[in-house]
mmCIF file of C-alpha atoms in Angstrom:
data_model
loop_
_atom_site.group_PDB
_atom_site.id
_atom_site.type_symbol
_atom_site.label_atom_id
_atom_site.label_comp_id
_atom_site.label_asym_id
_atom_site.label_seq_id
_atom_site.Cartn_x
_atom_site.Cartn_y
_atom_site.Cartn_z
ATOM 1 C CA MET A 1323 -65.590 193.437 36.253
ATOM 2 C CA THR A 1324 -66.851 190.325 34.500
ATOM 3 C CA LYS A 1325 -68.459 187.859 36.875
ATOM 4 C CA PHE A 1326 -67.571 184.151 36.908
ATOM 5 C CA SER A 1327 -70.031 181.306 37.459
ATOM 6 C CA ILE A 1328 -70.038 177.510 37.226
ATOM 7 C CA LEU A 1329 -72.114 175.241 34.991
ATOM 8 C CA ASP A 1330 -72.118 171.731 36.460
ATOM 9 C CA LEU A 1331 -73.404 168.735 34.489
ATOM 10 C CA CYS A 1332 -73.322 166.449 37.522
ATOM 11 C CA PRO A 1333 -71.051 164.053 35.610
ATOM 12 C CA VAL A 1334 -71.145 160.331 36.277
ATOM 13 C CA VAL A 1335 -67.578 159.193 35.684
ATOM 14 C CA GLU A 1336 -66.098 155.855 34.670
ATOM 15 C CA GLY A 1337 -65.662 153.878 37.859
ATOM 16 C CA GLY A 1338 -68.181 156.085 39.680
ATOM 17 C CA THR A 1339 -71.872 155.988 40.643
ATOM 18 C CA ILE A 1340 -74.800 158.377 40.452
ATOM 19 C CA SER A 1341 -74.658 158.841 44.223
ATOM 20 C CA GLN A 1342 -71.008 159.851 43.953
ATOM 21 C CA ALA A 1343 -71.860 162.237 41.099
ATOM 22 C CA LEU A 1344 -74.504 163.955 43.212
ATOM 23 C CA ASP A 1345 -72.104 164.230 46.136
ATOM 24 C CA ALA A 1346 -69.486 165.742 43.812
ATOM 25 C CA THR A 1347 -72.041 168.357 42.744
ATOM 26 C CA ARG A 1348 -72.574 169.328 46.368
ATOM 27 C CA GLN A 1349 -68.810 169.652 46.777
ATOM 28 C CA MET A 1350 -68.574 171.719 43.585
ATOM 29 C CA ALA A 1351 -71.295 174.082 44.767
ATOM 30 C CA ARG A 1352 -69.552 174.614 48.105
ATOM 31 C CA LYS A 1353 -66.228 175.220 46.355
ATOM 32 C CA ALA A 1354 -67.800 177.698 43.927
ATOM 33 C CA GLU A 1355 -69.312 179.628 46.825
ATOM 34 C CA GLU A 1356 -66.001 179.607 48.706
ATOM 35 C CA ALA A 1357 -64.145 180.852 45.605
ATOM 36 C CA GLY A 1358 -66.507 183.788 45.072
ATOM 37 C CA TYR A 1359 -68.478 182.732 42.010
ATOM 38 C CA THR A 1360 -71.784 184.479 41.266
ATOM 39 C CA ARG A 1361 -73.946 181.456 40.496
ATOM 40 C CA PHE A 1362 -73.921 177.668 40.209
ATOM 41 C CA TRP A 1363 -76.130 176.240 37.480
ATOM 42 C CA LEU A 1364 -77.180 172.703 36.564
ATOM 43 C CA ALA A 1365 -78.407 171.475 33.203
ATOM 44 C CA GLU A 1366 -81.337 169.273 32.216
ATOM 45 C CA HIS A 1367 -80.296 166.207 30.217
ATOM 46 C CA HIS A 1368 -82.125 162.901 29.868
ATOM 47 C CA GLY A 1369 -81.185 159.355 28.964
ATOM 48 C CA MET A 1370 -77.439 159.945 29.352
ATOM 49 C CA ALA A 1371 -75.386 157.552 31.445
ATOM 50 C CA GLY A 1372 -72.797 160.256 32.069
ATOM 51 C CA ILE A 1373 -75.123 162.957 33.453
ATOM 52 C CA ALA A 1374 -77.072 162.674 36.718
ATOM 53 C CA SER A 1375 -79.064 165.925 36.640
ATOM 54 C CA ALA A 1376 -82.169 164.726 34.774
ATOM 55 C CA ALA A 1377 -84.370 165.649 37.763
ATOM 56 C CA THR A 1378 -82.851 169.106 37.582
ATOM 57 C CA SER A 1379 -84.961 170.854 40.216
ATOM 58 C CA LEU A 1380 -84.087 168.188 42.783
ATOM 59 C CA VAL A 1381 -80.360 168.525 42.143
ATOM 60 C CA ILE A 1382 -80.618 172.334 42.272
ATOM 61 C CA SER A 1383 -82.202 171.966 45.703
ATOM 62 C CA GLU A 1384 -79.300 169.794 46.869
ATOM 63 C CA ALA A 1385 -76.749 172.327 45.609
ATOM 64 C CA ALA A 1386 -78.613 175.154 47.330
ATOM 65 C CA ARG A 1387 -78.897 173.158 50.550
ATOM 66 C CA ALA A 1388 -75.130 172.570 50.521
ATOM 67 C CA THR A 1389 -74.431 176.319 50.282
ATOM 68 C CA SER A 1390 -75.686 179.525 51.860
ATOM 69 C CA THR A 1391 -75.034 182.568 49.662
ATOM 70 C CA ILE A 1392 -74.275 181.653 46.035
ATOM 71 C CA ARG A 1393 -77.130 181.828 43.524
ATOM 72 C CA VAL A 1394 -78.209 178.384 42.271
ATOM 73 C CA GLY A 1395 -80.340 177.525 39.282
ATOM 74 C CA SER A 1396 -80.800 175.913 35.900
ATOM 75 C CA GLY A 1397 -78.641 176.261 32.862
ATOM 76 C CA GLY A 1398 -81.094 175.235 31.819
ATOM 77 C CA ILE A 1399 -84.527 173.788 32.138
ATOM 78 C CA MET A 1400 -85.705 172.677 28.684
ATOM 79 C CA LEU A 1401 -89.136 174.284 28.929
ATOM 80 C CA PRO A 1402 -90.818 172.437 26.027
ATOM 81 C CA ASN A 1403 -90.301 169.226 28.059
ATOM 82 C CA HIS A 1404 -92.670 170.561 30.738
ATOM 83 C CA SER A 1405 -95.820 172.572 31.281
ATOM 84 C CA PRO A 1406 -95.161 176.131 32.514
ATOM 85 C CA LEU A 1407 -97.335 175.390 35.558
ATOM 86 C CA VAL A 1408 -95.106 172.505 36.686
ATOM 87 C CA ILE A 1409 -91.945 174.627 36.370
ATOM 88 C CA ALA A 1410 -93.629 177.529 38.195
ATOM 89 C CA GLU A 1411 -94.496 175.171 41.047
ATOM 90 C CA GLN A 1412 -91.013 173.636 41.163
ATOM 91 C CA PHE A 1413 -89.129 176.913 41.105
ATOM 92 C CA GLY A 1414 -91.651 178.599 43.363
ATOM 93 C CA THR A 1415 -90.875 175.843 45.855
ATOM 94 C CA LEU A 1416 -87.122 176.348 45.406
ATOM 95 C CA GLU A 1417 -87.513 180.099 45.923
ATOM 96 C CA ALA A 1418 -89.495 179.484 49.118
ATOM 97 C CA LEU A 1419 -86.795 177.119 50.378
ATOM 98 C CA TYR A 1420 -83.852 179.343 49.386
ATOM 99 C CA PRO A 1421 -85.190 182.926 49.129
ATOM 100 C CA GLY A 1422 -83.360 185.274 46.782
ATOM 101 C CA ARG A 1423 -80.924 182.638 45.533
ATOM 102 C CA ILE A 1424 -82.729 180.834 42.700
ATOM 103 C CA ASP A 1425 -82.294 181.402 38.926
ATOM 104 C CA LEU A 1426 -84.363 179.893 36.122
ATOM 105 C CA GLY A 1427 -82.465 179.515 32.848
ATOM 106 C CA LEU A 1428 -84.670 178.254 30.018
ATOM 107 C CA GLY A 1429 -83.832 176.489 26.756
ATOM 108 C CA ARG A 1430 -85.904 174.900 23.997
ATOM 109 C CA ALA A 1431 -83.694 171.963 22.934
ATOM 110 C CA PRO A 1432 -84.813 168.515 24.099
ATOM 111 C CA GLY A 1433 -81.576 167.833 25.990
ATOM 112 C CA THR A 1434 -81.554 164.232 24.835
ATOM 113 C CA ASP A 1435 -81.980 161.871 21.874
ATOM 114 C CA MET A 1436 -85.173 161.909 19.830
ATOM 115 C CA ASN A 1437 -86.637 158.698 21.291
ATOM 116 C CA THR A 1438 -86.323 160.067 24.827
ATOM 117 C CA ALA A 1439 -87.568 163.464 23.662
ATOM 118 C CA ARG A 1440 -90.740 161.838 22.330
ATOM 119 C CA ALA A 1441 -91.309 160.181 25.690
ATOM 120 C CA LEU A 1442 -90.852 163.537 27.427
ATOM 121 C CA ARG A 1443 -92.728 165.845 25.083
ATOM 122 C CA ARG A 1444 -95.189 163.613 23.252
ATOM 123 C CA ASN A 1445 -95.551 166.363 20.593
ATOM 124 C CA LEU A 1446 -92.086 167.535 19.559
ATOM 125 C CA ASP A 1447 -93.198 170.258 17.141
ATOM 126 C CA ALA A 1448 -95.722 171.886 19.451
ATOM 127 C CA GLY A 1449 -93.180 172.121 22.276
ATOM 128 C CA ALA A 1450 -90.627 174.067 20.255
ATOM 129 C CA GLN A 1451 -93.186 176.259 18.491
ATOM 130 C CA THR A 1452 -94.876 177.405 21.700
ATOM 131 C CA PHE A 1453 -91.621 178.233 23.522
ATOM 132 C CA PRO A 1454 -92.072 182.048 23.522
ATOM 133 C CA ASN A 1455 -95.689 181.803 24.705
ATOM 134 C CA ASP A 1456 -94.715 179.283 27.380
ATOM 135 C CA ILE A 1457 -92.105 181.703 28.727
ATOM 136 C CA VAL A 1458 -94.693 184.486 28.991
ATOM 137 C CA GLU A 1459 -97.134 182.117 30.692
ATOM 138 C CA LEU A 1460 -94.429 181.034 33.136
ATOM 139 C CA GLN A 1461 -93.611 184.670 33.934
ATOM 140 C CA GLN A 1462 -97.285 185.355 34.649
ATOM 141 C CA LEU A 1463 -97.581 182.303 36.892
ATOM 142 C CA MET A 1464 -94.601 183.459 38.980
ATOM 143 C CA ASP A 1465 -95.760 187.079 39.122
ATOM 144 C CA ASP A 1466 -98.194 188.495 41.669
ATOM 145 C CA PRO A 1467 -101.681 187.111 41.003
ATOM 146 C CA VAL A 1468 -104.259 189.502 39.563
ATOM 147 C CA GLU A 1469 -107.947 189.649 40.387
ATOM 148 C CA GLY A 1470 -109.904 187.011 38.530
ATOM 149 C CA GLN A 1471 -106.821 184.965 37.562
ATOM 150 C CA ARG A 1472 -108.104 181.436 37.040
ATOM 151 C CA LEU A 1473 -104.812 179.540 36.949
ATOM 152 C CA LEU A 1474 -102.589 179.816 40.012
ATOM 153 C CA ALA A 1475 -99.250 178.211 40.805
ATOM 154 C CA ASN A 1476 -98.951 177.471 44.497
ATOM 155 C CA PRO A 1477 -96.048 177.561 45.294
ATOM 156 C CA GLY A 1478 -95.005 179.841 42.436
ATOM 157 C CA ALA A 1479 -97.322 182.835 42.490
ATOM 158 C CA GLY A 1480 -95.365 185.902 43.568
ATOM 159 C CA ALA A 1481 -92.026 184.057 43.510
ATOM 160 C CA LYS A 1482 -90.711 186.233 40.658
ATOM 161 C CA VAL A 1483 -87.725 183.944 40.054
ATOM 162 C CA PRO A 1484 -85.471 185.703 37.512
ATOM 163 C CA ILE A 1485 -85.591 184.104 34.066
ATOM 164 C CA TYR A 1486 -82.634 183.770 31.697
ATOM 165 C CA ILE A 1487 -82.891 182.762 28.020
ATOM 166 C CA LEU A 1488 -80.348 180.157 26.935
ATOM 167 C CA GLY A 1489 -79.428 179.506 23.346
ATOM 168 C CA SER A 1490 -76.881 178.678 20.682
ATOM 169 C CA SER A 1491 -78.411 180.480 17.694
ATOM 170 C CA THR A 1492 -79.747 183.829 16.540
ATOM 171 C CA TYR A 1493 -83.319 182.698 17.312
ATOM 172 C CA SER A 1494 -82.632 182.788 21.038
ATOM 173 C CA ALA A 1495 -80.898 186.168 20.698
ATOM 174 C CA HIS A 1496 -83.965 187.721 19.074
ATOM 175 C CA LEU A 1497 -86.244 186.160 21.691
ATOM 176 C CA ALA A 1498 -84.189 187.299 24.687
ATOM 177 C CA ALA A 1499 -83.994 190.817 23.257
ATOM 178 C CA MET A 1500 -87.729 190.979 22.570
ATOM 179 C CA LEU A 1501 -88.627 189.787 26.078
ATOM 180 C CA GLY A 1502 -85.998 191.968 27.755
ATOM 181 C CA LEU A 1503 -84.352 189.057 29.564
ATOM 182 C CA PRO A 1504 -80.727 188.142 30.313
ATOM 183 C CA TYR A 1505 -79.126 186.044 27.584
ATOM 184 C CA ALA A 1506 -76.761 183.098 28.053
ATOM 185 C CA PHE A 1507 -75.042 181.795 24.911
ATOM 186 C CA ALA A 1508 -73.781 178.205 24.788
ATOM 187 C CA SER A 1509 -70.393 179.069 23.296
ATOM 188 C CA HIS A 1510 -68.832 176.249 25.316
ATOM 189 C CA PHE A 1511 -70.118 173.763 22.731
ATOM 190 C CA ALA A 1512 -71.674 175.901 19.927
ATOM 191 C CA PRO A 1513 -69.192 178.652 19.008
ATOM 192 C CA ASP A 1514 -70.187 179.534 15.461
ATOM 193 C CA MET A 1515 -72.982 182.085 15.997
ATOM 194 C CA LEU A 1516 -71.660 183.641 19.212
ATOM 195 C CA PHE A 1517 -70.735 187.120 18.001
ATOM 196 C CA GLU A 1518 -73.666 187.449 15.604
ATOM 197 C CA ALA A 1519 -76.086 186.424 18.362
ATOM 198 C CA LEU A 1520 -74.584 188.864 20.886
ATOM 199 C CA HIS A 1521 -74.834 191.706 18.342
ATOM 200 C CA ILE A 1522 -78.482 190.896 17.647
ATOM 201 C CA TYR A 1523 -79.316 190.689 21.331
ATOM 202 C CA ARG A 1524 -77.613 193.947 22.292
ATOM 203 C CA THR A 1525 -78.909 195.855 19.274
ATOM 204 C CA ASN A 1526 -82.557 194.781 19.619
ATOM 205 C CA PHE A 1527 -82.884 194.645 23.409
ATOM 206 C CA LYS A 1528 -86.088 196.088 24.875
ATOM 207 C CA PRO A 1529 -86.115 196.912 28.620
ATOM 208 C CA SER A 1530 -88.492 194.892 30.771
ATOM 209 C CA ALA A 1531 -89.720 194.733 34.346
ATOM 210 C CA GLN A 1532 -86.861 192.305 35.074
ATOM 211 C CA LEU A 1533 -83.998 193.990 33.218
ATOM 212 C CA GLU A 1534 -83.217 197.566 32.144
ATOM 213 C CA LYS A 1535 -80.260 196.881 29.834
ATOM 214 C CA PRO A 1536 -78.732 193.853 28.073
ATOM 215 C CA TYR A 1537 -76.986 191.277 30.221
ATOM 216 C CA VAL A 1538 -74.786 188.681 28.499
ATOM 217 C CA ILE A 1539 -73.474 185.381 29.860
ATOM 218 C CA VAL A 1540 -71.093 183.327 27.709
ATOM 219 C CA GLY A 1541 -70.078 179.715 28.281
ATOM 220 C CA VAL A 1542 -66.615 178.172 28.169
ATOM 221 C CA MET A 1543 -65.248 174.721 28.796
ATOM 222 C CA GLY A 1544 -62.334 174.891 31.156
ATOM 223 C CA ALA A 1545 -59.540 172.865 32.722
ATOM 224 C CA MET A 1546 -56.882 174.502 34.857
ATOM 225 C CA ALA A 1547 -53.955 172.789 36.562
ATOM 226 C CA ASP A 1548 -50.450 173.584 37.729
ATOM 227 C CA SER A 1549 -49.052 173.136 34.213
ATOM 228 C CA ASP A 1550 -50.271 173.302 30.616
ATOM 229 C CA ASP A 1551 -49.475 169.623 30.096
ATOM 230 C CA GLU A 1552 -51.502 168.562 33.131
ATOM 231 C CA ALA A 1553 -54.493 170.652 32.054
ATOM 232 C CA ASP A 1554 -54.305 169.214 28.523
ATOM 233 C CA TYR A 1555 -54.229 165.722 30.029
ATOM 234 C CA LEU A 1556 -57.297 166.381 32.203
ATOM 235 C CA PHE A 1557 -59.201 167.853 29.245
ATOM 236 C CA THR A 1558 -58.865 164.636 27.230
ATOM 237 C CA SER A 1559 -61.915 163.395 29.156
ATOM 238 C CA ALA A 1560 -63.983 166.079 27.412
ATOM 239 C CA LEU A 1561 -62.410 165.300 24.044
ATOM 240 C CA GLN A 1562 -63.231 161.601 24.392
ATOM 241 C CA SER A 1563 -66.783 162.401 25.487
ATOM 242 C CA PHE A 1564 -67.381 164.476 22.354
ATOM 243 C CA VAL A 1565 -65.928 161.755 20.133
ATOM 244 C CA ALA A 1566 -68.424 159.352 21.705
ATOM 245 C CA LEU A 1567 -71.236 161.887 21.288
ATOM 246 C CA ARG A 1568 -70.536 162.232 17.575
ATOM 247 C CA ARG A 1569 -70.570 158.451 17.237
ATOM 248 C CA ASN A 1570 -73.841 158.211 19.201
ATOM 249 C CA ALA A 1571 -72.051 156.115 21.810
ATOM 250 C CA ARG A 1572 -72.735 158.169 24.917
ATOM 251 C CA GLY A 1573 -71.354 156.825 28.160
ATOM 252 C CA LYS A 1574 -69.871 157.912 31.455
ATOM 253 C CA THR A 1575 -67.171 160.584 31.575
ATOM 254 C CA PRO A 1576 -63.987 158.711 30.596
ATOM 255 C CA ARG A 1577 -60.699 158.765 32.425
ATOM 256 C CA PRO A 1578 -58.084 161.054 30.859
ATOM 257 C CA VAL A 1579 -55.494 159.637 28.475
ATOM 258 C CA GLU A 1580 -51.925 160.626 27.629
ATOM 259 C CA SER A 1581 -52.727 160.966 23.931
ATOM 260 C CA MET A 1582 -55.815 161.130 21.713
ATOM 261 C CA ASP A 1583 -53.931 159.410 18.887
ATOM 262 C CA GLY A 1584 -55.883 156.378 17.769
ATOM 263 C CA ILE A 1585 -59.006 157.541 19.630
ATOM 264 C CA TRP A 1586 -60.287 160.087 17.143
ATOM 265 C CA THR A 1587 -60.045 160.373 13.377
ATOM 266 C CA GLU A 1588 -58.509 163.412 11.723
ATOM 267 C CA MET A 1589 -61.982 164.676 10.785
ATOM 268 C CA GLU A 1590 -63.233 164.215 14.343
ATOM 269 C CA LYS A 1591 -60.169 166.036 15.659
ATOM 270 C CA MET A 1592 -60.794 169.027 13.396
ATOM 271 C CA SER A 1593 -64.479 169.153 14.269
ATOM 272 C CA ILE A 1594 -64.018 168.868 18.037
ATOM 273 C CA GLU A 1595 -61.147 171.348 18.163
ATOM 274 C CA HIS A 1596 -63.404 173.783 16.315
ATOM 275 C CA THR A 1597 -66.189 173.133 18.824
ATOM 276 C CA PHE A 1598 -63.827 173.851 21.708
ATOM 277 C CA GLN A 1599 -62.163 176.897 20.151
ATOM 278 C CA PHE A 1600 -63.083 179.041 23.176
ATOM 279 C CA ALA A 1601 -62.100 176.453 25.776
ATOM 280 C CA VAL A 1602 -59.747 177.749 28.472
ATOM 281 C CA VAL A 1603 -57.289 174.926 29.093
ATOM 282 C CA GLY A 1604 -53.878 175.377 30.654
ATOM 283 C CA GLY A 1605 -51.746 176.353 33.567
ATOM 284 C CA PRO A 1606 -52.195 179.778 35.213
ATOM 285 C CA GLU A 1607 -50.449 181.892 32.557
ATOM 286 C CA LYS A 1608 -51.970 180.253 29.490
ATOM 287 C CA ALA A 1609 -55.454 180.158 31.027
ATOM 288 C CA ARG A 1610 -55.217 183.803 32.092
ATOM 289 C CA ALA A 1611 -54.288 184.932 28.582
ATOM 290 C CA LYS A 1612 -57.047 182.860 26.918
ATOM 291 C CA MET A 1613 -59.739 184.000 29.365
ATOM 292 C CA ALA A 1614 -58.698 187.647 29.149
ATOM 293 C CA GLY A 1615 -58.925 187.512 25.354
ATOM 294 C CA PHE A 1616 -62.316 185.844 25.404
ATOM 295 C CA VAL A 1617 -63.744 188.389 27.862
ATOM 296 C CA ALA A 1618 -62.335 191.274 25.815
ATOM 297 C CA ASP A 1619 -63.748 189.888 22.560
ATOM 298 C CA THR A 1620 -67.245 189.176 23.886
ATOM 299 C CA LYS A 1621 -67.508 192.084 26.380
ATOM 300 C CA ALA A 1622 -69.576 189.648 28.430
ATOM 301 C CA ASP A 1623 -71.067 190.604 31.757
ATOM 302 C CA GLU A 1624 -70.453 187.073 32.983
ATOM 303 C CA VAL A 1625 -68.575 183.916 32.020
ATOM 304 C CA ILE A 1626 -70.021 180.564 33.061
ATOM 305 C CA ILE A 1627 -67.444 177.784 33.158
ATOM 306 C CA SER A 1628 -68.008 174.057 32.706
ATOM 307 C CA VAL A 1629 -65.183 171.860 34.041
ATOM 308 C CA PRO A 1630 -65.438 168.477 32.233
ATOM 309 C CA VAL A 1631 -62.779 166.719 34.289
ATOM 310 C CA HIS A 1632 -62.955 163.098 35.473
ATOM 311 C CA SER A 1633 -61.421 163.469 38.934
ATOM 312 C CA VAL A 1634 -63.551 165.407 41.411
ATOM 313 C CA GLU A 1635 -60.394 166.490 43.209
ATOM 314 C CA ALA A 1636 -58.976 167.946 39.981
ATOM 315 C CA ARG A 1637 -62.363 169.525 39.230
ATOM 316 C CA LEU A 1638 -62.453 171.238 42.626
ATOM 317 C CA LYS A 1639 -58.884 172.443 42.216
ATOM 318 C CA ALA A 1640 -59.744 173.911 38.799
ATOM 319 C CA VAL A 1641 -62.739 175.747 40.259
ATOM 320 C CA GLY A 1642 -60.464 177.299 42.847
ATOM 321 C CA MET A 1643 -57.878 178.238 40.215
ATOM 322 C CA PHE A 1644 -60.456 179.856 37.924
ATOM 323 C CA GLY A 1645 -61.727 181.815 40.909
ATOM 324 C CA ALA A 1646 -58.218 183.081 41.593
ATOM 325 C CA LEU A 1647 -57.779 183.876 37.882
ATOM 326 C CA ARG A 1648 -60.814 186.162 37.993
ATOM 327 C CA GLY A 1649 -59.193 188.062 40.843
ATOM 328 C CA GLU A 1650 -56.057 188.508 38.750
ATOM 329 C CA LEU A 1651 -58.085 189.789 35.775
ATOM 330 C CA LYS A 1652 -59.844 192.239 38.084
ATOM 331 C CA GLU A 1653 -56.532 193.599 39.354
ATOM 332 C CA ALA A 1654 -55.253 193.971 35.795
ATOM 333 C CA ALA A 1655 -58.377 195.817 34.606
#
């Protein structure tokens, strides 16, 4: 049966603070564990007033500390922003603190605007071009040391934290297949290449020390509530956020609105609805039908759900409802 997981962006909401956002992430992690999810991931973003997970490893540690069994990790760390040694040390430390519970999802996008990316990377081209080699170096640093190895990560050496390749294009599919690593596709905001990328990954997959056969994770945006109308209302926070993103006017997660009329243009509406074509938004029946169709179409091993809802109470309720939905899909299978 397809596993369910949670992708949390540690959202800073209108009327809220960073401290409250971090506390909400702890609550979300506990709820995800209680509801039977497989993993709880956090994403690296920088320079965004509405996201508080820039120091991703620190927030992962808080989520792991708030829980006891669920896997916790990155979805993802943008590796070109860092040296492999630094990430090996950070995730080696996390693995030592929370043994057997840490995941390391890796992406190559900057996770920010270009000005901030330059401050992070210094050399933008070199970071993206060396991504495959950096992954291999990171794997070696977290593997058991070999005799004569000159560069050691401590903590990190021997941690063997499982690595996942994240992406939204066919490039990442080829890379994950070549390296024999699990593949997570960002279909929650980049739907266009999903099926082509999954075909490439599954067709070209080469077994590795970490993974014997392909393993696919697909992303969805989600909002569940007692009724379709309530879920649609809650999801307007995500719609407004993407309008702002397209206008380069990033801010905190906005409060929901009764109608998007007058907020977006017709072209923006078409574009954003296309972006969210796989989103699972609705009451129990509508959400169940949409999720069942998406799982059947992708044949994914796992679905990771992002819940872009302003109210933490509504977010927590949605996490519980999606967890119950998975149980219903399992019974129907």
